PDB file of C-alpha atoms in Angstrom:
ATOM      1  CA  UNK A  20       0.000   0.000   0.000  1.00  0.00           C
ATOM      2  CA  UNK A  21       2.934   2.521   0.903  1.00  0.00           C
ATOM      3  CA  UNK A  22       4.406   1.646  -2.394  1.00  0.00           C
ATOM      4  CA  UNK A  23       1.301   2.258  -3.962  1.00  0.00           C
ATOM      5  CA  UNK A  24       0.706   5.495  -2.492  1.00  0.00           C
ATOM      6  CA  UNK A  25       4.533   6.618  -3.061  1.00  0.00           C
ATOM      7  CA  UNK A  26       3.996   5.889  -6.808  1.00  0.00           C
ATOM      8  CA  UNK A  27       0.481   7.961  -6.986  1.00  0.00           C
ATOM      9  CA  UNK A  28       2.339  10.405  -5.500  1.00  0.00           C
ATOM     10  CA  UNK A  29       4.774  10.781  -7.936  1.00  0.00           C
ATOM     11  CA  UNK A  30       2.657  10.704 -10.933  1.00  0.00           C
ATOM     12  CA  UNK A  31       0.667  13.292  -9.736  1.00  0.00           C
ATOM     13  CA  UNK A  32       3.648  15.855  -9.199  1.00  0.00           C
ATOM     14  CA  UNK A  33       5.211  14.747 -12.593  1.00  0.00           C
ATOM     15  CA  UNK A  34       1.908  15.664 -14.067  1.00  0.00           C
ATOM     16  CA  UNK A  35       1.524  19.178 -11.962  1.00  0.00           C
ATOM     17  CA  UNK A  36       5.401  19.987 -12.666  1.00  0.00           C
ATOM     18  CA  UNK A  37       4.010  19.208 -16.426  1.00  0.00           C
ATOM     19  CA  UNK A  38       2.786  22.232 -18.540  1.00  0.00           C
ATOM     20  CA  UNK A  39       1.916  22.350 -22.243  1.00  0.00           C
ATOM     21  CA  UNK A  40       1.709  25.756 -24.017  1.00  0.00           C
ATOM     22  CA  UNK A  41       0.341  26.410 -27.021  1.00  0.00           C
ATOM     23  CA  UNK A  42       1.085  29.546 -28.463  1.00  0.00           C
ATOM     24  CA  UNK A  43       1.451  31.486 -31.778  1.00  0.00           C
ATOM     25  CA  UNK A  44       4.473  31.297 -33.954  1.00  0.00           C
ATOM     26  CA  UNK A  45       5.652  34.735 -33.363  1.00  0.00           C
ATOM     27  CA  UNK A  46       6.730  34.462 -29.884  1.00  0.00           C
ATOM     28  CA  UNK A  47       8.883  31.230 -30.846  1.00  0.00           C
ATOM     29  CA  UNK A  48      12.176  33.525 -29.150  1.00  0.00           C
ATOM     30  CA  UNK A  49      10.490  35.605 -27.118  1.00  0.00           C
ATOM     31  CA  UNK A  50       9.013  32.499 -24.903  1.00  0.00           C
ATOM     32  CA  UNK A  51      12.881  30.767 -25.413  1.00  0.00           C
ATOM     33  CA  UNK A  52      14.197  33.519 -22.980  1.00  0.00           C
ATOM     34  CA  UNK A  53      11.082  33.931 -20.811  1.00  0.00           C
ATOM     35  CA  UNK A  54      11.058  30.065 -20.213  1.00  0.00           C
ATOM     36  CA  UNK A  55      14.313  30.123 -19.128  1.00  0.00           C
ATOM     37  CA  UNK A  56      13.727  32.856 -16.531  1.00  0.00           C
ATOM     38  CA  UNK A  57      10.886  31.211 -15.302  1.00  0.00           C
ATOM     39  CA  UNK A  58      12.328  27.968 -14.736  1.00  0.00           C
ATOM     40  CA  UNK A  59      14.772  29.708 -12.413  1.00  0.00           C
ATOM     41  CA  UNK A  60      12.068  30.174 -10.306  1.00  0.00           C
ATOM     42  CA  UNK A  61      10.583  26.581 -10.763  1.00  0.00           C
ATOM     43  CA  UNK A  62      13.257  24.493 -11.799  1.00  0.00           C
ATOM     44  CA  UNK A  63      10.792  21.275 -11.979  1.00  0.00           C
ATOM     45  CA  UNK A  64       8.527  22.938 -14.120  1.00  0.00           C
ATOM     46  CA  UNK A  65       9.095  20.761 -17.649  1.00  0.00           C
ATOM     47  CA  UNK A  66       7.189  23.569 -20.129  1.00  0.00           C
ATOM     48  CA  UNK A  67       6.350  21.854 -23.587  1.00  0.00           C
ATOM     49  CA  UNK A  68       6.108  25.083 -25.871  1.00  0.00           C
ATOM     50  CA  UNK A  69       3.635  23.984 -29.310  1.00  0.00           C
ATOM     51  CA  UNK A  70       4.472  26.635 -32.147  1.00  0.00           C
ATOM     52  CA  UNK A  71       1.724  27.537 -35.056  1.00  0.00           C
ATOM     53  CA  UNK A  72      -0.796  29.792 -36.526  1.00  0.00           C
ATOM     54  CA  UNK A  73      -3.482  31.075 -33.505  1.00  0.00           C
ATOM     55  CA  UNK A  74      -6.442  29.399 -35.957  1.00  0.00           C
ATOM     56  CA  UNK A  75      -4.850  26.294 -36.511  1.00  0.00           C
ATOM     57  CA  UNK A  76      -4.189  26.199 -32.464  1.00  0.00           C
ATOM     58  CA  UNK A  77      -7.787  27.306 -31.938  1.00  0.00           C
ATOM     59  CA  UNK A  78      -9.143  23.919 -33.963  1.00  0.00           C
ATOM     60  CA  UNK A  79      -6.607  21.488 -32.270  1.00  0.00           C
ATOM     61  CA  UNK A  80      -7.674  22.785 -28.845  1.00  0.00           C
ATOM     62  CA  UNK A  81     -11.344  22.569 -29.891  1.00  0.00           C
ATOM     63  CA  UNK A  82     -10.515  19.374 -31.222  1.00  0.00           C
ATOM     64  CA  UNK A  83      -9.234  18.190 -27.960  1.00  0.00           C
ATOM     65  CA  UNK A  84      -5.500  19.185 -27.935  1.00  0.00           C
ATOM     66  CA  UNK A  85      -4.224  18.630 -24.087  1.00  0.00           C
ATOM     67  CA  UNK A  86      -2.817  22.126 -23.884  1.00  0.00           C
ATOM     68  CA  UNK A  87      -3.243  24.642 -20.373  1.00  0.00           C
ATOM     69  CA  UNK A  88      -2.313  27.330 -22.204  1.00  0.00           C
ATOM     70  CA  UNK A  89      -2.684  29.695 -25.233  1.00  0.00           C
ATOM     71  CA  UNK A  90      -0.975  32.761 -26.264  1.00  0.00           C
ATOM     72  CA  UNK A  91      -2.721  33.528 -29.097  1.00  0.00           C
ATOM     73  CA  UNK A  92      -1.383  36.513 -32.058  1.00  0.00           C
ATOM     74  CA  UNK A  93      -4.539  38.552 -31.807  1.00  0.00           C
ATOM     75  CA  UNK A  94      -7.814  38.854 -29.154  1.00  0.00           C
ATOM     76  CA  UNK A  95     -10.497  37.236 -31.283  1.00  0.00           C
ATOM     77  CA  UNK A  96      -8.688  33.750 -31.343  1.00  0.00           C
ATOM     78  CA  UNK A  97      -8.548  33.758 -27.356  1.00  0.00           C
ATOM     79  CA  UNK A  98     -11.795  35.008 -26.949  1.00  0.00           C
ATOM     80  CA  UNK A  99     -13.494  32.337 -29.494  1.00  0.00           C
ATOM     81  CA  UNK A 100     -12.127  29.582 -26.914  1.00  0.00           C
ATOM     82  CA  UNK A 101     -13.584  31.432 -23.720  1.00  0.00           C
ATOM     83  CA  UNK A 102     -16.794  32.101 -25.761  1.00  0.00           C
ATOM     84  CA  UNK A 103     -17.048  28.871 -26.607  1.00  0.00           C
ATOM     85  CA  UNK A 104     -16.195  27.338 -23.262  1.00  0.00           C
ATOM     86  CA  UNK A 105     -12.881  26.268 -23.739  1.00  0.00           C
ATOM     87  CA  UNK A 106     -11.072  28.463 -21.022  1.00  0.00           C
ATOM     88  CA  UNK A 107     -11.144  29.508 -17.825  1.00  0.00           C
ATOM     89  CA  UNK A 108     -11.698  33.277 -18.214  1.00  0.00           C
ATOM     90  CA  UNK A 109     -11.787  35.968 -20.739  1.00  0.00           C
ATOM     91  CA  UNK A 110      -8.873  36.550 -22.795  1.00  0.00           C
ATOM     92  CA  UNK A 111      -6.013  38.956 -21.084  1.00  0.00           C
ATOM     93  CA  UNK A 112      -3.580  41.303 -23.336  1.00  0.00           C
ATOM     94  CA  UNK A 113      -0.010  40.248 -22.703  1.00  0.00           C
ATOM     95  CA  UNK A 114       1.701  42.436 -25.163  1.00  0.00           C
ATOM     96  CA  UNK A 115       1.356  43.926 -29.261  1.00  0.00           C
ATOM     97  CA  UNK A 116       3.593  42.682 -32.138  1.00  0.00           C
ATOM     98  CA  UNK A 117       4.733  44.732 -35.262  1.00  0.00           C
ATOM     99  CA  UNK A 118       5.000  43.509 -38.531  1.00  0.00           C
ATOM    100  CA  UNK A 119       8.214  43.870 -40.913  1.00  0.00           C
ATOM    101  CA  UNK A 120       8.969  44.047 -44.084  1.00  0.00           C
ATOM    102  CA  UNK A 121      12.074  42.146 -44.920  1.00  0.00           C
ATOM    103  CA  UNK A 122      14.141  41.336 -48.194  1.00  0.00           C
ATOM    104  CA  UNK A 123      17.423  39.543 -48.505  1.00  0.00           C
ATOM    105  CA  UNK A 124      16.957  39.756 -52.093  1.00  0.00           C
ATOM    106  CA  UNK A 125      18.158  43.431 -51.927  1.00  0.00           C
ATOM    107  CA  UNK A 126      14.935  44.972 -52.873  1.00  0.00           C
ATOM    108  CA  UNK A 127      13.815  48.573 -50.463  1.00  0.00           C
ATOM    109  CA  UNK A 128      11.680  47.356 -47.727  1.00  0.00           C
ATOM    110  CA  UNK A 129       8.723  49.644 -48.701  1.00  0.00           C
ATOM    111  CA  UNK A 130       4.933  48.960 -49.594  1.00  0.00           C
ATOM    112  CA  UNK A 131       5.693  51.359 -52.198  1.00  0.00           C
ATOM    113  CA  UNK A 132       8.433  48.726 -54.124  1.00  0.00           C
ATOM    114  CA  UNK A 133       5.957  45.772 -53.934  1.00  0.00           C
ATOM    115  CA  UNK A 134       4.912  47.713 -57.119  1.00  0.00           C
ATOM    116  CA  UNK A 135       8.382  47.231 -58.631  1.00  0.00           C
ATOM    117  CA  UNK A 136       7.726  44.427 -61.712  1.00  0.00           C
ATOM    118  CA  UNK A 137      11.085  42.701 -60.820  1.00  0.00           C
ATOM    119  CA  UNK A 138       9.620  41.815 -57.141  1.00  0.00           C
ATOM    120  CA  UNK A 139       7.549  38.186 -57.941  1.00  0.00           C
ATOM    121  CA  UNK A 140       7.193  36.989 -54.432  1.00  0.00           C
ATOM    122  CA  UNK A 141       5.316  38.472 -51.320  1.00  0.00           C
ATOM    123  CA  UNK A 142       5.077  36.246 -48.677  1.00  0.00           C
ATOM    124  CA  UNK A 143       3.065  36.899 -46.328  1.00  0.00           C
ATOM    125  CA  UNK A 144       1.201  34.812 -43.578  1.00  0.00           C
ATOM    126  CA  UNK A 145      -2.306  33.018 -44.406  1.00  0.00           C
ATOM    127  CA  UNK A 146      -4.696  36.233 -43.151  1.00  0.00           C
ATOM    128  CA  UNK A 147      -7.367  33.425 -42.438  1.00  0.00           C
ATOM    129  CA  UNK A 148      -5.116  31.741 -39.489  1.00  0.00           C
ATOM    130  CA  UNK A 149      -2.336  34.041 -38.496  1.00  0.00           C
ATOM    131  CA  UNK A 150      -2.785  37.353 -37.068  1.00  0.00           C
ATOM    132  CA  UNK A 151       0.107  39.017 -38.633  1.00  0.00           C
ATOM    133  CA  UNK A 152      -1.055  38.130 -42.253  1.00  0.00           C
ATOM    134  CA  UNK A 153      -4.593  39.409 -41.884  1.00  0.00           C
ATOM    135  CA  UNK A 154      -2.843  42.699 -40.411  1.00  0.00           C
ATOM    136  CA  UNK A 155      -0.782  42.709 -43.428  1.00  0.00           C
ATOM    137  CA  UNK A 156      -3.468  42.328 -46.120  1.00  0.00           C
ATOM    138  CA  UNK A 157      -5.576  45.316 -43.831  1.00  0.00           C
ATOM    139  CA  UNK A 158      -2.319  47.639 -44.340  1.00  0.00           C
ATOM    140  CA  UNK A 159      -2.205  46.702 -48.334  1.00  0.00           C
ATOM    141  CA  UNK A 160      -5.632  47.996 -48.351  1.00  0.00           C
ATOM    142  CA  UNK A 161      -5.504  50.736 -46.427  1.00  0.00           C
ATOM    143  CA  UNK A 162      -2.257  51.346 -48.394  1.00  0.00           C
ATOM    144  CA  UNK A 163      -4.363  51.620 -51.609  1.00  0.00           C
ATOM    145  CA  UNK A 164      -1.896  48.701 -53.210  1.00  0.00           C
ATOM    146  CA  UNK A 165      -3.416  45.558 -52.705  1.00  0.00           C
ATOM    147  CA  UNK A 166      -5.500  45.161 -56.290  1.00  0.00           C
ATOM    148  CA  UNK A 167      -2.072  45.933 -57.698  1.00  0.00           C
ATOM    149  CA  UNK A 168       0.021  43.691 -55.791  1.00  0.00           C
ATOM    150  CA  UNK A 169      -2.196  40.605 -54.883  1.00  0.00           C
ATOM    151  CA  UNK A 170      -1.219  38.302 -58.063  1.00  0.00           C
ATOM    152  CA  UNK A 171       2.640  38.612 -56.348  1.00  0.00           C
ATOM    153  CA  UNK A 172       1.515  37.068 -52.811  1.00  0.00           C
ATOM    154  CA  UNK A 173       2.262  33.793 -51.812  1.00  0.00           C
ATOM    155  CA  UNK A 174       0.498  32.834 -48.239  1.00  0.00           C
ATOM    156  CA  UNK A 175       2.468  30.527 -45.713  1.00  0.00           C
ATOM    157  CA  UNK A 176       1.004  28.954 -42.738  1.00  0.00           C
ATOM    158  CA  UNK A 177       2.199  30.655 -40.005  1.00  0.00           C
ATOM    159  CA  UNK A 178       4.439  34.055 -39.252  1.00  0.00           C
ATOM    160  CA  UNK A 179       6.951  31.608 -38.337  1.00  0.00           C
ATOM    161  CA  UNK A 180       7.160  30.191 -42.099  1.00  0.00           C
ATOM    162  CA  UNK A 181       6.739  33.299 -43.498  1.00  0.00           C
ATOM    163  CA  UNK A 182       9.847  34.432 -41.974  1.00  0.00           C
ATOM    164  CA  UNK A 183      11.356  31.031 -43.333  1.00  0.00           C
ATOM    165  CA  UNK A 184      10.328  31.581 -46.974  1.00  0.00           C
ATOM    166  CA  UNK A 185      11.398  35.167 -46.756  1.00  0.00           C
ATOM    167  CA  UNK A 186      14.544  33.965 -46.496  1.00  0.00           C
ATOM    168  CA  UNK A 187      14.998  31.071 -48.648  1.00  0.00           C
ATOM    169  CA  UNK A 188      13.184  31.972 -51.693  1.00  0.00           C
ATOM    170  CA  UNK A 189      10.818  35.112 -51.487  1.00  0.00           C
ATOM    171  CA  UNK A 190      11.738  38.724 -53.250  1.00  0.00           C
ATOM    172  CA  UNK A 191       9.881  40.201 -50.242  1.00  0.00           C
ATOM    173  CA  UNK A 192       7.922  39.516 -47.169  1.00  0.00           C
ATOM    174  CA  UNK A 193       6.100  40.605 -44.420  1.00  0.00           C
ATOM    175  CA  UNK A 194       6.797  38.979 -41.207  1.00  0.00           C
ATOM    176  CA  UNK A 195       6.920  39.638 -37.188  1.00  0.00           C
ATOM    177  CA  UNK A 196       9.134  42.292 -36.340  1.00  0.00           C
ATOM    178  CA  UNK A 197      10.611  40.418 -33.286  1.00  0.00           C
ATOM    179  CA  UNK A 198      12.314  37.950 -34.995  1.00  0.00           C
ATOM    180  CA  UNK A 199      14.649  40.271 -36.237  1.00  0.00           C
ATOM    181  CA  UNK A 200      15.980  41.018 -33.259  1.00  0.00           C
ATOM    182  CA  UNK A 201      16.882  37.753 -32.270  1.00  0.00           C
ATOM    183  CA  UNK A 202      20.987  36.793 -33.114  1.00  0.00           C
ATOM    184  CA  UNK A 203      20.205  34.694 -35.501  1.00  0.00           C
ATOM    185  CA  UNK A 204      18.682  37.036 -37.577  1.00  0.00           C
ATOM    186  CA  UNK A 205      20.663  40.295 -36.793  1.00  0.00           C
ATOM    187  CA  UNK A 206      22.723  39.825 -40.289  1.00  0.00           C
ATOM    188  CA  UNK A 207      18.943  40.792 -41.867  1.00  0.00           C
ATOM    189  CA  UNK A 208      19.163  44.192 -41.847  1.00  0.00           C
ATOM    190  CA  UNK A 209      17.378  45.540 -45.029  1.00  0.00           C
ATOM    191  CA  UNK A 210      13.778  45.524 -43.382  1.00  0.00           C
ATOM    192  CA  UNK A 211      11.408  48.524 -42.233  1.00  0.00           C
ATOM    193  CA  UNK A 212       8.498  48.267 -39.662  1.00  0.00           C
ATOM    194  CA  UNK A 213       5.105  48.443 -41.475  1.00  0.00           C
ATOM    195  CA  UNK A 214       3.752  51.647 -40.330  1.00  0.00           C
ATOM    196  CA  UNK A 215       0.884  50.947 -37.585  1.00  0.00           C
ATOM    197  CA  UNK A 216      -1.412  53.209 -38.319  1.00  0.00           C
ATOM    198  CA  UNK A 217      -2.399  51.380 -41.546  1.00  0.00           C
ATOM    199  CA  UNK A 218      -3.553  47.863 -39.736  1.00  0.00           C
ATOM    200  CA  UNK A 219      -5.611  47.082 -36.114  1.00  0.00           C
ATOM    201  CA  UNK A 220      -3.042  47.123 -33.614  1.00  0.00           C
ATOM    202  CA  UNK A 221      -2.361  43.239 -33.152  1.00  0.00           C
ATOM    203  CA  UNK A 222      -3.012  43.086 -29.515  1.00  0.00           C
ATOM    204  CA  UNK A 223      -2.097  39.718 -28.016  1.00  0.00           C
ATOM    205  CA  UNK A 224      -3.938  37.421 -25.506  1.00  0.00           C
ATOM    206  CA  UNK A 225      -3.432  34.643 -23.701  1.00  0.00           C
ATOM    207  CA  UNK A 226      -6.077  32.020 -21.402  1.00  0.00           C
ATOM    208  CA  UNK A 227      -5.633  29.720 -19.295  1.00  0.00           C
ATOM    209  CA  UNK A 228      -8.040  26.690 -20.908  1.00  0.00           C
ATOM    210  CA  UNK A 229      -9.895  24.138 -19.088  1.00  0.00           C
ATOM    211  CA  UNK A 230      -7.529  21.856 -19.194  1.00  0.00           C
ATOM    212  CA  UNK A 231      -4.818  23.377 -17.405  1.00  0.00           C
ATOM    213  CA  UNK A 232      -7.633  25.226 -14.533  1.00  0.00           C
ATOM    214  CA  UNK A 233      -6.349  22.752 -12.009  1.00  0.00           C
ATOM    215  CA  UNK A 234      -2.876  23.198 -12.472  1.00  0.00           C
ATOM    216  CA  UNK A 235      -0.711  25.691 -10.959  1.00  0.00           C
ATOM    217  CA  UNK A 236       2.153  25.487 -13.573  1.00  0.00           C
ATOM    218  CA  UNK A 237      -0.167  27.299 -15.720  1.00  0.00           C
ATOM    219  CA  UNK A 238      -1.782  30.011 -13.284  1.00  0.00           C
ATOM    220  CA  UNK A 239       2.276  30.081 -12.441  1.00  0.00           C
ATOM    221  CA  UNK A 240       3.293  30.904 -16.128  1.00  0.00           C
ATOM    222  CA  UNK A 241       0.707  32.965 -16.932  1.00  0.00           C
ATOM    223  CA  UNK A 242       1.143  35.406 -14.147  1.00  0.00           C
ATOM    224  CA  UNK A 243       4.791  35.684 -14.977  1.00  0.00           C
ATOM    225  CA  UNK A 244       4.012  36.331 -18.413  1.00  0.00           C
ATOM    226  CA  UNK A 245       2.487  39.828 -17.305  1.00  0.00           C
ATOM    227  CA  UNK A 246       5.355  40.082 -14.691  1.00  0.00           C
ATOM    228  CA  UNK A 247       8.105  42.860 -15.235  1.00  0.00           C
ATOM    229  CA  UNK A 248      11.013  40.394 -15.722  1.00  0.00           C
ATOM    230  CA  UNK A 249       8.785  38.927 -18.668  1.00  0.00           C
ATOM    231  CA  UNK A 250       7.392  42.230 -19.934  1.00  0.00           C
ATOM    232  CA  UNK A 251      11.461  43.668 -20.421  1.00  0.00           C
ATOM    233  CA  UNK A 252      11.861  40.365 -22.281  1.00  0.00           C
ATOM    234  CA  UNK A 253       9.297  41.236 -24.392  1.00  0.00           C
ATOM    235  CA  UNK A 254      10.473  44.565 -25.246  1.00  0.00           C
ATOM    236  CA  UNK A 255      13.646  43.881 -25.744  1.00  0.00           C
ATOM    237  CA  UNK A 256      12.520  41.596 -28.464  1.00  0.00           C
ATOM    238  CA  UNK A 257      10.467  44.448 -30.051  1.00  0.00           C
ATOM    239  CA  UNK A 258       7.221  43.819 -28.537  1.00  0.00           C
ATOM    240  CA  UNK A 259       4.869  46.614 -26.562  1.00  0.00           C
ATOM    241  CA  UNK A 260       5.250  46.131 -22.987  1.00  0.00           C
ATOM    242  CA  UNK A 261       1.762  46.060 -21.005  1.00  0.00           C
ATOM    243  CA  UNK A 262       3.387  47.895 -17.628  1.00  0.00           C
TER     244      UNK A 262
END
C-alpha cells in the first residue's frame, strides 16, 4: 500500500510539474528567454512550448489538444475559446507585435516597391489563421496597393514560415518584427516596420483553458508572463510592454 501510495504520489507531481503551451508562432524567441527565466524560479517545471498559426491552435484545442495554455497573435482567437467554453476566463492582453517588411533579395523594404515588376514573391502569412497576415493584407488595403500587388503574394502557414520563406526563396515579405531582433537574424538588416497606423493594432492574448484550470504550472506561467522580468523580455525583443 505505501508503495502504492509513493507511486500515486509521484505521478501526480510529474503531471503538476508538467505544462503544455500552445502559443502562436511569433513568440517562438520571445518564450525561449522567458522560459528560461521562469524555470529559475521553478526548476521542476518541464514547459512543452507547441508553435503555429493562432487558428490552426484554436481547432486542435477545440478538437481536444491537451494544452493549459494559449498565447494567441490577436484577441479574437482567445476570446473564441472562452466564448465557446474552452477556457477559464476571458482573454487577457499580454503584449502587441509589429510587422516587418524584410528582403534579402536586396529589394527597399517599402509597400511602395511591392509595385516594382522585378519583385515576384510576397510572402506573407495566411490572413485566415495568423494574425500578422490578416494585419498585413488590412495595411495593403488601407495602403491603396493591394488590387495591384495581390497576383505577387504567396500565403504561408504561419508568421513563423513566413519568416522562413522570406529567407529562402521570397523577393519580399512581411513577417513579425521580433524575430529580427533575435541573433540569428541580426545579419537581416534591409527591413522597415510596417507603419501601424495602416492595420488594427495586433493586440495579443493569452487564457488559461480548461484543461490546465487545475494546475498551478499554468496560473504560475501565466502570471509571470504579465510580470516585469517577462514584460522587459518582451520589449527587448520588439514587442509593446503592457506595464
Amino acid at each position: 500500500m505505501r508503495t502504492l501510495l509513493l507511486i500515486l504520489a509521484f505521478v501526480i507531481c510529474s503531471f503538476a510539474s508538467n505544462l503544455n503551451v500552445a502559443a502562436a508562432a511569433n513568440t517562438a524567441y520571445v518564450l525561449e528567454e522567458t522560459k528560461r527565466e521562469f524555470t529559475k524560479l521553478h526548476p521542476d517545471a518541464k514547459i512543452n512550448i507547441t508553435l503555429g498559426s493562432s487558428g490552426k491552435l484554436v481547432a486542435q484545442i477545440k478538437n481536444g489538444a491537451p494544452f493549459d495554455l494559449f498565447l494567441s497573435a490577436n484577441i479574437g482567437f482567445a476570446d473564441t475559446l472562452y466564448k465557446d467554453g474552452f477556457a477559464v476566463d476571458k482573454p487577457q492582453i499580454y503584449t502587441s507585435g509589429s510587422v516587418a517588411i524584410l528582403s534579402v533579395r536586396g529589394y527597399e523594404p517599402s509597400l511602395n516597391s511591392l509595385k516594382n515588376k522585378d519583385i515576384k514573391t510576397i510572402i506573407i502569412a495566411n490572413p485566415k489563421t495568423a494574425p500578422y497576415g490578416a494585419a498585413t493584407i488590412e495595411a495593403l488595403k488601407n495602403a491603396g496597393i493591394y488590387d495591384e500587388v495581390k497576383h505577387k503574394i504567396v500565403e504561408s502557414n504561419s508568421i513563423g514560415d513566413a519568416l522562413n520563406q522570406t529567407i529562402k526563396a521570397g523577393d519580399i515579405g512581411f513577417v513579425a518584427a521580433s524575430a529580427l531582433k533575435t541573433k540569428q537574424m541580426l545579419q537581416y538588416t534591409n527591413y522597415s516596420i510596417l507603419d501601424s497606423s495602416l492595420h488594427t493594432s495586433i493586440d495579443q492574448a493569452m487564457v488559461i483553458l480548461n484543461n490546465g484550470k487545475d494546475n498551478k504550472l499554468a496560473k504560475a506561467f501565466y502570471d509571470f508572463i504579465l510580470s516585469k522580468t517577462a514584460q522587459d523580455i518582451f520589449a527587448k525583443f520588439g514587442y509593446k510592454s503592457i506595464n
